PDB file of C-alpha atoms and ligand atoms in Angstrom:
ATOM      1  CA  UNK O   1       0.000   0.000   0.000  1.00 98.00           C
ATOM      2  CA  UNK O   2       3.001   2.288   0.497  1.00 98.00           C
ATOM      3  CA  UNK O   3       3.621   1.988  -3.255  1.00 98.00           C
ATOM      4  CA  UNK O   4       0.079   3.066  -4.100  1.00 98.00           C
ATOM      5  CA  UNK O   5      -0.058   6.668  -5.403  1.00 98.00           C
ATOM      6  CA  UNK O   6      -3.695   6.988  -4.254  1.00 98.00           C
ATOM      7  CA  UNK O   7      -2.710   6.526  -0.597  1.00 98.00           C
ATOM      8  CA  UNK O   8      -2.032   9.740   1.328  1.00 98.00           C
ATOM      9  CA  UNK O   9      -1.949   8.342   4.842  1.00 98.00           C
ATOM     10  CA  UNK O  10      -1.073   4.768   5.819  1.00 98.00           C
ATOM     11  CA  UNK O  11      -1.849   3.561   9.340  1.00 98.00           C
ATOM     12  CA  UNK O  12      -0.386   0.251  10.480  1.00 98.00           C
ATOM     13  CA  UNK O  13      -1.899  -1.486  13.476  1.00 98.00           C
ATOM     14  CA  UNK O  14      -1.016  -4.648  15.374  1.00 97.00           C
ATOM     15  CA  UNK O  15      -1.041  -5.807  18.963  1.00 96.00           C
ATOM     16  CA  UNK O  16       2.769  -5.398  19.075  1.00 96.00           C
ATOM     17  CA  UNK O  17       5.794  -4.559  16.938  1.00 95.00           C
ATOM     18  CA  UNK O  18       4.125  -1.969  14.725  1.00 97.00           C
ATOM     19  CA  UNK O  19       6.473   0.997  15.373  1.00 96.00           C
ATOM     20  CA  UNK O  20       9.365  -0.931  13.823  1.00 97.00           C
ATOM     21  CA  UNK O  21       7.366  -1.965  10.780  1.00 97.00           C
ATOM     22  CA  UNK O  22       6.096   1.607  10.388  1.00 98.00           C
ATOM     23  CA  UNK O  23       9.625   3.081  10.641  1.00 98.00           C
ATOM     24  CA  UNK O  24      10.828   0.596   8.036  1.00 98.00           C
ATOM     25  CA  UNK O  25       7.945   1.190   5.594  1.00 98.00           C
ATOM     26  CA  UNK O  26       8.095   4.979   6.088  1.00 98.00           C
ATOM     27  CA  UNK O  27      11.514   5.179   4.410  1.00 98.00           C
ATOM     28  CA  UNK O  28      10.030   4.152   1.049  1.00 98.00           C
ATOM     29  CA  UNK O  29      10.036   7.346  -1.004  1.00 98.00           C
ATOM     30  CA  UNK O  30       6.385   7.547  -1.961  1.00 98.00           C
ATOM     31  CA  UNK O  31       4.008  10.315  -0.907  1.00 96.00           C
ATOM     32  CA  UNK O  32       2.022   8.618   1.867  1.00 98.00           C
ATOM     33  CA  UNK O  33       2.670   9.420   5.518  1.00 98.00           C
ATOM     34  CA  UNK O  34       3.109   6.264   7.608  1.00 98.00           C
ATOM     35  CA  UNK O  35       2.169   5.853  11.266  1.00 98.00           C
ATOM     36  CA  UNK O  36       2.367   2.745  13.442  1.00 98.00           C
ATOM     37  CA  UNK O  37      -0.055   1.979  16.263  1.00 98.00           C
ATOM     38  CA  UNK O  38       0.237  -0.876  18.708  1.00 97.00           C
ATOM     39  CA  UNK O  39      -2.066  -2.316  21.319  1.00 97.00           C
ATOM     40  CA  UNK O  40      -5.786  -1.947  21.730  1.00 96.00           C
ATOM     41  CA  UNK O  41      -5.406   1.470  23.321  1.00 97.00           C
ATOM     42  CA  UNK O  42      -4.184   2.863  19.982  1.00 98.00           C
ATOM     43  CA  UNK O  43      -6.682   1.110  17.714  1.00 98.00           C
ATOM     44  CA  UNK O  44      -9.032   4.108  17.602  1.00 98.00           C
ATOM     45  CA  UNK O  45      -6.224   6.433  16.485  1.00 98.00           C
ATOM     46  CA  UNK O  46      -5.197   3.926  13.813  1.00 98.00           C
ATOM     47  CA  UNK O  47      -8.712   3.798  12.376  1.00 98.00           C
ATOM     48  CA  UNK O  48      -9.805   7.425  12.625  1.00 98.00           C
ATOM     49  CA  UNK O  49     -10.233   9.029   9.205  1.00 96.00           C
ATOM     50  CA  UNK O  50      -9.632   5.830   7.245  1.00 98.00           C
ATOM     51  CA  UNK O  51     -11.318   5.462   3.850  1.00 98.00           C
ATOM     52  CA  UNK O  52     -10.264   1.824   3.468  1.00 98.00           C
ATOM     53  CA  UNK O  53      -9.453  -0.661   6.248  1.00 99.00           C
ATOM     54  CA  UNK O  54      -7.637  -3.853   5.273  1.00 98.00           C
ATOM     55  CA  UNK O  55      -7.920  -6.644   7.854  1.00 98.00           C
ATOM     56  CA  UNK O  56      -5.319  -9.428   7.541  1.00 97.00           C
ATOM     57  CA  UNK O  57      -5.312 -10.077  11.310  1.00 95.00           C
ATOM     58  CA  UNK O  58      -5.308 -13.421  13.049  1.00 95.00           C
ATOM     59  CA  UNK O  59      -3.475 -16.727  12.955  1.00 95.00           C
ATOM     60  CA  UNK O  60      -2.502 -18.649   9.798  1.00 96.00           C
ATOM     61  CA  UNK O  61      -3.090 -22.332   9.005  1.00 97.00           C
ATOM     62  CA  UNK O  62      -0.627 -25.134   9.642  1.00 96.00           C
ATOM     63  CA  UNK O  63      -0.460 -28.201   7.370  1.00 98.00           C
ATOM     64  CA  UNK O  64      -3.540 -30.396   7.775  1.00 97.00           C
ATOM     65  CA  UNK O  65      -5.758 -27.503   8.872  1.00 97.00           C
ATOM     66  CA  UNK O  66      -8.669 -26.029   6.942  1.00 97.00           C
ATOM     67  CA  UNK O  67      -9.414 -22.320   7.007  1.00 97.00           C
ATOM     68  CA  UNK O  68     -12.419 -23.126   9.184  1.00 97.00           C
ATOM     69  CA  UNK O  69     -10.046 -24.526  11.842  1.00 96.00           C
ATOM     70  CA  UNK O  70      -8.961 -20.887  12.392  1.00 97.00           C
ATOM     71  CA  UNK O  71     -12.507 -19.832  13.266  1.00 98.00           C
ATOM     72  CA  UNK O  72     -12.218 -20.084  17.046  1.00 96.00           C
ATOM     73  CA  UNK O  73      -9.289 -17.654  17.242  1.00 97.00           C
ATOM     74  CA  UNK O  74      -9.866 -15.361  14.270  1.00 98.00           C
ATOM     75  CA  UNK O  75     -13.616 -14.853  14.685  1.00 98.00           C
ATOM     76  CA  UNK O  76     -13.098 -13.037  18.000  1.00 97.00           C
ATOM     77  CA  UNK O  77     -10.286 -10.906  16.584  1.00 98.00           C
ATOM     78  CA  UNK O  78     -12.407  -9.857  13.615  1.00 98.00           C
ATOM     79  CA  UNK O  79     -15.368  -9.125  15.867  1.00 98.00           C
ATOM     80  CA  UNK O  80     -13.402  -6.732  18.053  1.00 97.00           C
ATOM     81  CA  UNK O  81     -11.727  -5.003  15.089  1.00 98.00           C
ATOM     82  CA  UNK O  82     -15.107  -4.499  13.417  1.00 98.00           C
ATOM     83  CA  UNK O  83     -16.581  -3.141  16.639  1.00 98.00           C
ATOM     84  CA  UNK O  84     -13.809  -0.518  16.606  1.00 98.00           C
ATOM     85  CA  UNK O  85     -14.384   0.223  12.910  1.00 98.00           C
ATOM     86  CA  UNK O  86     -18.072   0.899  13.567  1.00 98.00           C
ATOM     87  CA  UNK O  87     -16.994   3.396  16.222  1.00 98.00           C
ATOM     88  CA  UNK O  88     -14.019   5.154  14.624  1.00 98.00           C
ATOM     89  CA  UNK O  89     -14.500   4.933  10.834  1.00 98.00           C
ATOM     90  CA  UNK O  90     -18.025   3.628  10.120  1.00 98.00           C
ATOM     91  CA  UNK O  91     -17.925   4.841   6.508  1.00 98.00           C
ATOM     92  CA  UNK O  92     -14.684   3.055   5.577  1.00 98.00           C
ATOM     93  CA  UNK O  93     -14.600   0.311   2.968  1.00 98.00           C
ATOM     94  CA  UNK O  94     -13.605  -2.873   4.807  1.00 99.00           C
ATOM     95  CA  UNK O  95     -11.390  -5.374   2.970  1.00 98.00           C
ATOM     96  CA  UNK O  96     -11.592  -8.626   4.935  1.00 98.00           C
ATOM     97  CA  UNK O  97      -8.621 -10.959   4.484  1.00 98.00           C
ATOM     98  CA  UNK O  98      -8.719 -12.789   7.845  1.00 98.00           C
ATOM     99  CA  UNK O  99      -9.765 -16.406   7.485  1.00 98.00           C
ATOM    100  CA  UNK O 100     -12.155 -18.096   7.286  1.00 98.00           C
ATOM    101  CA  UNK O 101     -13.351 -15.311   4.959  1.00 98.00           C
ATOM    102  CA  UNK O 102     -16.590 -17.253   4.291  1.00 98.00           C
ATOM    103  CA  UNK O 103     -17.443 -16.667   7.975  1.00 98.00           C
ATOM    104  CA  UNK O 104     -15.549 -13.489   8.902  1.00 98.00           C
ATOM    105  CA  UNK O 105     -17.422 -11.356   6.348  1.00 98.00           C
ATOM    106  CA  UNK O 106     -20.825 -12.381   7.793  1.00 98.00           C
ATOM    107  CA  UNK O 107     -19.394 -11.739  11.292  1.00 98.00           C
ATOM    108  CA  UNK O 108     -18.411  -8.213  10.235  1.00 98.00           C
ATOM    109  CA  UNK O 109     -21.865  -7.624   8.738  1.00 98.00           C
ATOM    110  CA  UNK O 110     -23.554  -8.665  11.986  1.00 98.00           C
ATOM    111  CA  UNK O 111     -21.257  -6.503  14.121  1.00 98.00           C
ATOM    112  CA  UNK O 112     -21.976  -3.498  11.903  1.00 98.00           C
ATOM    113  CA  UNK O 113     -25.733  -4.216  11.930  1.00 98.00           C
ATOM    114  CA  UNK O 114     -25.703  -4.312  15.725  1.00 98.00           C
ATOM    115  CA  UNK O 115     -23.856  -0.973  15.813  1.00 98.00           C
ATOM    116  CA  UNK O 116     -26.287   0.513  13.267  1.00 98.00           C
ATOM    117  CA  UNK O 117     -23.480   1.219  10.784  1.00 98.00           C
ATOM    118  CA  UNK O 118     -23.899  -1.646   8.289  1.00 98.00           C
ATOM    119  CA  UNK O 119     -23.718  -0.677   4.650  1.00 98.00           C
ATOM    120  CA  UNK O 120     -23.527  -3.757   2.441  1.00 98.00           C
ATOM    121  CA  UNK O 121     -21.819  -1.676  -0.233  1.00 98.00           C
ATOM    122  CA  UNK O 122     -18.796  -1.186   2.026  1.00 98.00           C
ATOM    123  CA  UNK O 123     -17.970  -4.715   3.126  1.00 99.00           C
ATOM    124  CA  UNK O 124     -15.759  -6.967   0.985  1.00 99.00           C
ATOM    125  CA  UNK O 125     -14.219 -10.396   1.428  1.00 99.00           C
ATOM    126  CA  UNK O 126     -10.909 -10.343  -0.435  1.00 99.00           C
ATOM    127  CA  UNK O 127     -10.854 -13.236  -2.921  1.00 98.00           C
ATOM    128  CA  UNK O 128      -8.338 -11.631  -5.263  1.00 98.00           C
ATOM    129  CA  UNK O 129      -5.677 -14.235  -4.464  1.00 98.00           C
ATOM    130  CA  UNK O 130      -7.942 -16.891  -5.985  1.00 98.00           C
ATOM    131  CA  UNK O 131      -8.133 -14.806  -9.162  1.00 98.00           C
ATOM    132  CA  UNK O 132      -4.365 -14.219  -9.104  1.00 98.00           C
ATOM    133  CA  UNK O 133      -3.769 -17.982  -8.798  1.00 98.00           C
ATOM    134  CA  UNK O 134      -6.331 -18.884 -11.467  1.00 98.00           C
ATOM    135  CA  UNK O 135      -4.666 -16.437 -13.881  1.00 98.00           C
ATOM    136  CA  UNK O 136      -1.175 -17.774 -13.147  1.00 98.00           C
ATOM    137  CA  UNK O 137      -2.139 -21.444 -13.485  1.00 98.00           C
ATOM    138  CA  UNK O 138      -4.278 -20.845 -16.608  1.00 98.00           C
ATOM    139  CA  UNK O 139      -1.514 -18.887 -18.361  1.00 98.00           C
ATOM    140  CA  UNK O 140       0.859 -21.789 -17.750  1.00 98.00           C
ATOM    141  CA  UNK O 141      -1.484 -24.393 -19.256  1.00 98.00           C
ATOM    142  CA  UNK O 142      -2.811 -22.208 -22.083  1.00 97.00           C
ATOM    143  CA  UNK O 143       0.729 -21.062 -22.867  1.00 97.00           C
ATOM    144  CA  UNK O 144      -0.273 -17.398 -23.099  1.00 97.00           C
ATOM    145  CA  UNK O 145       1.344 -14.311 -21.498  1.00 98.00           C
ATOM    146  CA  UNK O 146      -0.112 -14.050 -17.980  1.00 98.00           C
ATOM    147  CA  UNK O 147      -0.362 -10.249 -18.118  1.00 97.00           C
ATOM    148  CA  UNK O 148      -3.281 -10.467 -20.566  1.00 97.00           C
ATOM    149  CA  UNK O 149      -5.174 -13.254 -18.775  1.00 98.00           C
ATOM    150  CA  UNK O 150      -8.550 -12.802 -17.098  1.00 98.00           C
ATOM    151  CA  UNK O 151     -10.406 -15.492 -15.102  1.00 98.00           C
ATOM    152  CA  UNK O 152     -13.410 -14.756 -12.897  1.00 98.00           C
ATOM    153  CA  UNK O 153     -13.513 -16.733  -9.643  1.00 99.00           C
ATOM    154  CA  UNK O 154     -16.848 -16.960  -7.825  1.00 98.00           C
ATOM    155  CA  UNK O 155     -18.341 -18.584  -4.708  1.00 98.00           C
ATOM    156  CA  UNK O 156     -16.261 -18.221  -1.559  1.00 98.00           C
ATOM    157  CA  UNK O 157     -12.696 -18.484  -0.301  1.00 98.00           C
ATOM    158  CA  UNK O 158     -12.131 -22.044   0.934  1.00 98.00           C
ATOM    159  CA  UNK O 159     -11.681 -25.372  -0.872  1.00 98.00           C
ATOM    160  CA  UNK O 160     -14.570 -26.292  -3.154  1.00 98.00           C
ATOM    161  CA  UNK O 161     -16.316 -22.976  -2.447  1.00 98.00           C
ATOM    162  CA  UNK O 162     -13.639 -21.396  -4.675  1.00 98.00           C
ATOM    163  CA  UNK O 163     -15.077 -21.765  -8.184  1.00 99.00           C
ATOM    164  CA  UNK O 164     -12.872 -20.493 -11.022  1.00 99.00           C
ATOM    165  CA  UNK O 165     -14.833 -19.985 -14.253  1.00 98.00           C
ATOM    166  CA  UNK O 166     -12.277 -21.151 -16.803  1.00 98.00           C
ATOM    167  CA  UNK O 167     -15.022 -21.329 -19.471  1.00 98.00           C
ATOM    168  CA  UNK O 168     -14.979 -17.500 -19.322  1.00 98.00           C
ATOM    169  CA  UNK O 169     -11.179 -17.186 -19.239  1.00 98.00           C
ATOM    170  CA  UNK O 170      -9.573 -14.917 -21.798  1.00 98.00           C
ATOM    171  CA  UNK O 171      -7.693 -15.230 -24.045  1.00 98.00           C
ATOM    172  CA  UNK O 172      -9.634 -18.340 -25.053  1.00 97.00           C
ATOM    173  CA  UNK O 173      -7.753 -21.628 -25.169  1.00 96.00           C
ATOM    174  CA  UNK O 174      -9.247 -24.961 -26.063  1.00 91.00           C
ATOM    175  CA  UNK O 175      -8.068 -26.848 -22.994  1.00 97.00           C
ATOM    176  CA  UNK O 176      -9.168 -30.451 -22.493  1.00 98.00           C
ATOM    177  CA  UNK O 177     -11.737 -31.145 -19.784  1.00 98.00           C
ATOM    178  CA  UNK O 178      -9.220 -33.006 -17.612  1.00 98.00           C
ATOM    179  CA  UNK O 179      -6.904 -29.967 -17.775  1.00 98.00           C
ATOM    180  CA  UNK O 180      -9.787 -27.714 -16.675  1.00 98.00           C
ATOM    181  CA  UNK O 181     -10.531 -30.108 -13.801  1.00 98.00           C
ATOM    182  CA  UNK O 182      -6.868 -30.063 -12.720  1.00 98.00           C
ATOM    183  CA  UNK O 183      -6.687 -26.250 -12.996  1.00 98.00           C
ATOM    184  CA  UNK O 184      -9.863 -25.922 -10.918  1.00 98.00           C
ATOM    185  CA  UNK O 185      -8.509 -28.226  -8.236  1.00 98.00           C
ATOM    186  CA  UNK O 186      -5.152 -26.435  -8.151  1.00 98.00           C
ATOM    187  CA  UNK O 187      -6.878 -23.059  -7.760  1.00 98.00           C
ATOM    188  CA  UNK O 188      -9.087 -24.435  -4.969  1.00 98.00           C
ATOM    189  CA  UNK O 189      -6.032 -25.903  -3.223  1.00 98.00           C
ATOM    190  CA  UNK O 190      -3.708 -22.949  -3.915  1.00 98.00           C
ATOM    191  CA  UNK O 191      -3.661 -21.806  -0.300  1.00 98.00           C
ATOM    192  CA  UNK O 192      -3.041 -25.342   0.926  1.00 98.00           C
ATOM    193  CA  UNK O 193      -0.174 -25.707  -1.573  1.00 98.00           C
ATOM    194  CA  UNK O 194       1.553 -22.756   0.130  1.00 98.00           C
ATOM    195  CA  UNK O 195       0.682 -23.909   3.658  1.00 98.00           C
ATOM    196  CA  UNK O 196       2.254 -27.311   2.938  1.00 98.00           C
ATOM    197  CA  UNK O 197       5.332 -25.828   1.259  1.00 98.00           C
ATOM    198  CA  UNK O 198       5.873 -23.566   4.277  1.00 98.00           C
ATOM    199  CA  UNK O 199       5.642 -26.690   6.461  1.00 97.00           C
ATOM    200  CA  UNK O 200       4.251 -25.110   9.623  1.00 96.00           C
ATOM    201  CA  UNK O 201       5.687 -21.610   9.118  1.00 96.00           C
ATOM    202  CA  UNK O 202       2.401 -20.083   8.028  1.00 96.00           C
ATOM    203  CA  UNK O 203       0.369 -19.500   4.886  1.00 98.00           C
ATOM    204  CA  UNK O 204       0.625 -17.209   1.862  1.00 98.00           C
ATOM    205  CA  UNK O 205       1.860 -13.751   2.865  1.00 97.00           C
ATOM    206  CA  UNK O 206       3.678 -12.362  -0.180  1.00 98.00           C
ATOM    207  CA  UNK O 207       1.159 -13.347  -2.872  1.00 98.00           C
ATOM    208  CA  UNK O 208      -1.594 -12.417  -0.397  1.00 98.00           C
ATOM    209  CA  UNK O 209      -0.055  -8.968   0.125  1.00 98.00           C
ATOM    210  CA  UNK O 210       0.088  -8.562  -3.656  1.00 98.00           C
ATOM    211  CA  UNK O 211      -3.531  -9.631  -4.052  1.00 98.00           C
ATOM    212  CA  UNK O 212      -4.693  -7.535  -1.078  1.00 98.00           C
ATOM    213  CA  UNK O 213      -2.925  -4.479  -2.500  1.00 98.00           C
ATOM    214  CA  UNK O 214      -4.513  -5.063  -5.924  1.00 98.00           C
ATOM    215  CA  UNK O 215      -7.980  -5.231  -4.398  1.00 99.00           C
ATOM    216  CA  UNK O 216      -7.461  -2.192  -2.169  1.00 98.00           C
ATOM    217  CA  UNK O 217      -6.195  -0.291  -5.221  1.00 98.00           C
ATOM    218  CA  UNK O 218      -9.428  -1.188  -7.036  1.00 98.00           C
ATOM    219  CA  UNK O 219     -11.440   0.098  -4.044  1.00 98.00           C
ATOM    220  CA  UNK O 220      -9.451   3.351  -4.010  1.00 98.00           C
ATOM    221  CA  UNK O 221      -9.893   3.793  -7.757  1.00 98.00           C
ATOM    222  CA  UNK O 222     -13.651   3.313  -7.308  1.00 98.00           C
ATOM    223  CA  UNK O 223     -13.725   5.857  -4.464  1.00 98.00           C
ATOM    224  CA  UNK O 224     -11.851   8.264  -6.732  1.00 98.00           C
ATOM    225  CA  UNK O 225     -14.473   7.933  -9.457  1.00 98.00           C
ATOM    226  CA  UNK O 226     -12.442   5.878 -11.923  1.00 98.00           C
ATOM    227  CA  UNK O 227     -15.053   4.227 -14.192  1.00 97.00           C
ATOM    228  CA  UNK O 228     -15.435   0.499 -14.882  1.00 97.00           C
ATOM    229  CA  UNK O 229     -13.408  -0.868 -11.998  1.00 98.00           C
ATOM    230  CA  UNK O 230     -14.495  -4.505 -11.762  1.00 98.00           C
ATOM    231  CA  UNK O 231     -13.023  -7.121  -9.416  1.00 98.00           C
ATOM    232  CA  UNK O 232     -14.279 -10.372  -7.931  1.00 98.00           C
ATOM    233  CA  UNK O 233     -15.148 -10.113  -4.242  1.00 99.00           C
ATOM    234  CA  UNK O 234     -17.186 -11.928  -1.567  1.00 99.00           C
ATOM    235  CA  UNK O 235     -20.043  -9.530  -0.826  1.00 99.00           C
ATOM    236  CA  UNK O 236     -23.685  -9.438   0.217  1.00 98.00           C
ATOM    237  CA  UNK O 237     -25.345 -10.774  -2.889  1.00 98.00           C
ATOM    238  CA  UNK O 238     -28.522 -11.735  -4.732  1.00 98.00           C
ATOM    239  CA  UNK O 239     -26.636 -13.642  -7.413  1.00 98.00           C
ATOM    240  CA  UNK O 240     -27.633 -16.965  -5.793  1.00 98.00           C
ATOM    241  CA  UNK O 241     -29.908 -17.825  -2.872  1.00 98.00           C
ATOM    242  CA  UNK O 242     -26.914 -17.455  -0.512  1.00 98.00           C
ATOM    243  CA  UNK O 243     -26.745 -14.150   1.403  1.00 98.00           C
ATOM    244  CA  UNK O 244     -23.040 -13.679   0.637  1.00 99.00           C
ATOM    245  CA  UNK O 245     -21.301 -14.787  -2.528  1.00 99.00           C
ATOM    246  CA  UNK O 246     -18.182 -13.884  -4.495  1.00 99.00           C
ATOM    247  CA  UNK O 247     -18.667 -12.676  -8.033  1.00 98.00           C
ATOM    248  CA  UNK O 248     -17.598  -9.788 -10.214  1.00 98.00           C
ATOM    249  CA  UNK O 249     -18.399  -6.468  -8.549  1.00 98.00           C
ATOM    250  CA  UNK O 250     -18.300  -2.990 -10.058  1.00 98.00           C
ATOM    251  CA  UNK O 251     -16.657  -0.566  -7.622  1.00 98.00           C
ATOM    252  CA  UNK O 252     -17.574   3.073  -7.312  1.00 98.00           C
ATOM    253  CA  UNK O 253     -17.620   6.148  -5.087  1.00 98.00           C
ATOM    254  CA  UNK O 254     -19.669   4.355  -2.413  1.00 97.00           C
ATOM    255  CA  UNK O 255     -18.022   0.943  -2.644  1.00 98.00           C
ATOM    256  CA  UNK O 256     -20.107  -1.701  -4.426  1.00 98.00           C
ATOM    257  CA  UNK O 257     -21.848  -0.034  -7.341  1.00 98.00           C
ATOM    258  CA  UNK O 258     -23.188  -3.236  -8.881  1.00 98.00           C
ATOM    259  CA  UNK O 259     -22.901  -6.932  -8.102  1.00 98.00           C
ATOM    260  CA  UNK O 260     -22.578  -8.577 -11.500  1.00 98.00           C
ATOM    261  CA  UNK O 261     -24.125 -11.921 -12.409  1.00 95.00           C
ATOM    262  CA  UNK O 262     -22.340 -15.173 -13.152  1.00 98.00           C
ATOM    263  CA  UNK O 263     -22.630 -15.169 -16.938  1.00 97.00           C
ATOM    264  CA  UNK O 264     -22.816 -18.452 -18.861  1.00 98.00           C
ATOM    265  CA  UNK O 265     -21.407 -21.464 -16.992  1.00 98.00           C
ATOM    266  CA  UNK O 266     -20.201 -24.788 -18.379  1.00 98.00           C
ATOM    267  CA  UNK O 267     -21.933 -27.929 -17.101  1.00 98.00           C
ATOM    268  CA  UNK O 268     -18.863 -28.645 -14.970  1.00 98.00           C
ATOM    269  CA  UNK O 269     -19.085 -25.165 -13.402  1.00 98.00           C
ATOM    270  CA  UNK O 270     -22.849 -25.494 -12.883  1.00 98.00           C
ATOM    271  CA  UNK O 271     -22.187 -28.702 -10.959  1.00 98.00           C
ATOM    272  CA  UNK O 272     -19.383 -27.009  -8.981  1.00 98.00           C
ATOM    273  CA  UNK O 273     -21.781 -24.198  -8.088  1.00 98.00           C
ATOM    274  CA  UNK O 274     -24.380 -26.607  -6.716  1.00 98.00           C
ATOM    275  CA  UNK O 275     -21.693 -28.576  -4.843  1.00 98.00           C
ATOM    276  CA  UNK O 276     -20.316 -25.512  -3.060  1.00 98.00           C
ATOM    277  CA  UNK O 277     -23.610 -24.096  -1.798  1.00 98.00           C
ATOM    278  CA  UNK O 278     -24.134 -26.272   1.332  1.00 98.00           C
ATOM    279  CA  UNK O 279     -20.566 -25.698   2.611  1.00 98.00           C
ATOM    280  CA  UNK O 280     -20.640 -21.984   1.882  1.00 98.00           C
ATOM    281  CA  UNK O 281     -24.052 -21.548   3.516  1.00 98.00           C
ATOM    282  CA  UNK O 282     -22.886 -23.442   6.624  1.00 98.00           C
ATOM    283  CA  UNK O 283     -19.816 -21.167   6.929  1.00 98.00           C
ATOM    284  CA  UNK O 284     -21.961 -18.045   6.513  1.00 98.00           C
ATOM    285  CA  UNK O 285     -24.439 -19.246   9.138  1.00 98.00           C
ATOM    286  CA  UNK O 286     -21.624 -20.156  11.525  1.00 98.00           C
ATOM    287  CA  UNK O 287     -20.315 -16.578  11.298  1.00 98.00           C
ATOM    288  CA  UNK O 288     -23.752 -15.034  11.814  1.00 98.00           C
ATOM    289  CA  UNK O 289     -24.459 -17.279  14.811  1.00 98.00           C
ATOM    290  CA  UNK O 290     -21.109 -16.416  16.421  1.00 98.00           C
ATOM    291  CA  UNK O 291     -21.620 -12.670  15.973  1.00 97.00           C
ATOM    292  CA  UNK O 292     -25.116 -12.825  17.444  1.00 94.00           C
ATOM    293  CA  UNK O 293     -23.953 -14.557  20.642  1.00 89.00           C
TER     294      UNK O 293
HETATM  295  C1  LIG P   1      -4.759 -18.307   0.947  1.00 82.85           C
HETATM  296  O1  LIG P   1      -5.639 -18.548   0.123  1.00 82.85           O
HETATM  297  O2  LIG P   1      -3.559 -18.437   0.691  1.00 82.85           O
HETATM  298  C2  LIG P   1      -5.150 -17.782   2.306  1.00 82.85           C
HETATM  299  O3  LIG P   1      -6.534 -17.878   2.469  1.00 82.85           O
HETATM  300  C3  LIG P   1      -4.423 -18.443   3.427  1.00 82.85           C
HETATM  301  C4  LIG P   1      -4.739 -19.912   3.578  1.00 82.85           C
HETATM  302  O4  LIG P   1      -4.876 -20.367   4.730  1.00 82.85           O
HETATM  303  O5  LIG P   1      -4.814 -20.635   2.590  1.00 82.85           O
END
């Protein structure tokens, strides 16, 4: 975010260690002013005046864990951060990265509803890393330059709830069905691939930072009135019968300007969509139930 020319003020918050990170980042010669805040007592100052809040807080997975296994620790962290957001910057766009995103976004929505600050146009689950992975893997198989590749990824952000729509990928490539199946599986397991490679030392941080910065940049462009900014994100949605769903979203001056539909799906994708619904709904309901307690 320090590299982003649209950022004027960058606040870094953590429970500890933030002054060092802030001092380090502040030496990068871009225009934004950097400030570090640590400990709950400084959370309000960190949030005040923010237009966009990016939440990557919480613990990462270890090999063998699902994102849902992080629920017990991360749900409480997200709940308290969102409570502070509703108090100190209720109009900010919230970019939720903390896992399990399929549950933490509904938790945030409930916290904001309770505080009377909920605006469904301002709450986003960041699924950009799924798109980043789908583009990378597709470019490799289709043998095309990755810079020109586009692949929508819909559904949620965990296992089979991640549904890349390779039938809509551009540039078009006539890939065999078994290649599409393998690409789909690799995209769904992309996070796990990193978790296993890191062998207990965490999950994706560098590609996640890249993806998180891309999505926040899209939000900032929308806020600045740049037209036709479209990214996939997990948002409150009418695209399916599920209350939250990731699909293409047009971003504007108030956050979500339009939640776009799914477009034409292949039979394989239609089946994937039906298969993901029960798991995604259960994760959404788990988040709502937790927040209501
Ligand atoms: C990812 O997709 O890399 C993140 O959600 C982290 C994880 O646990 O997989």
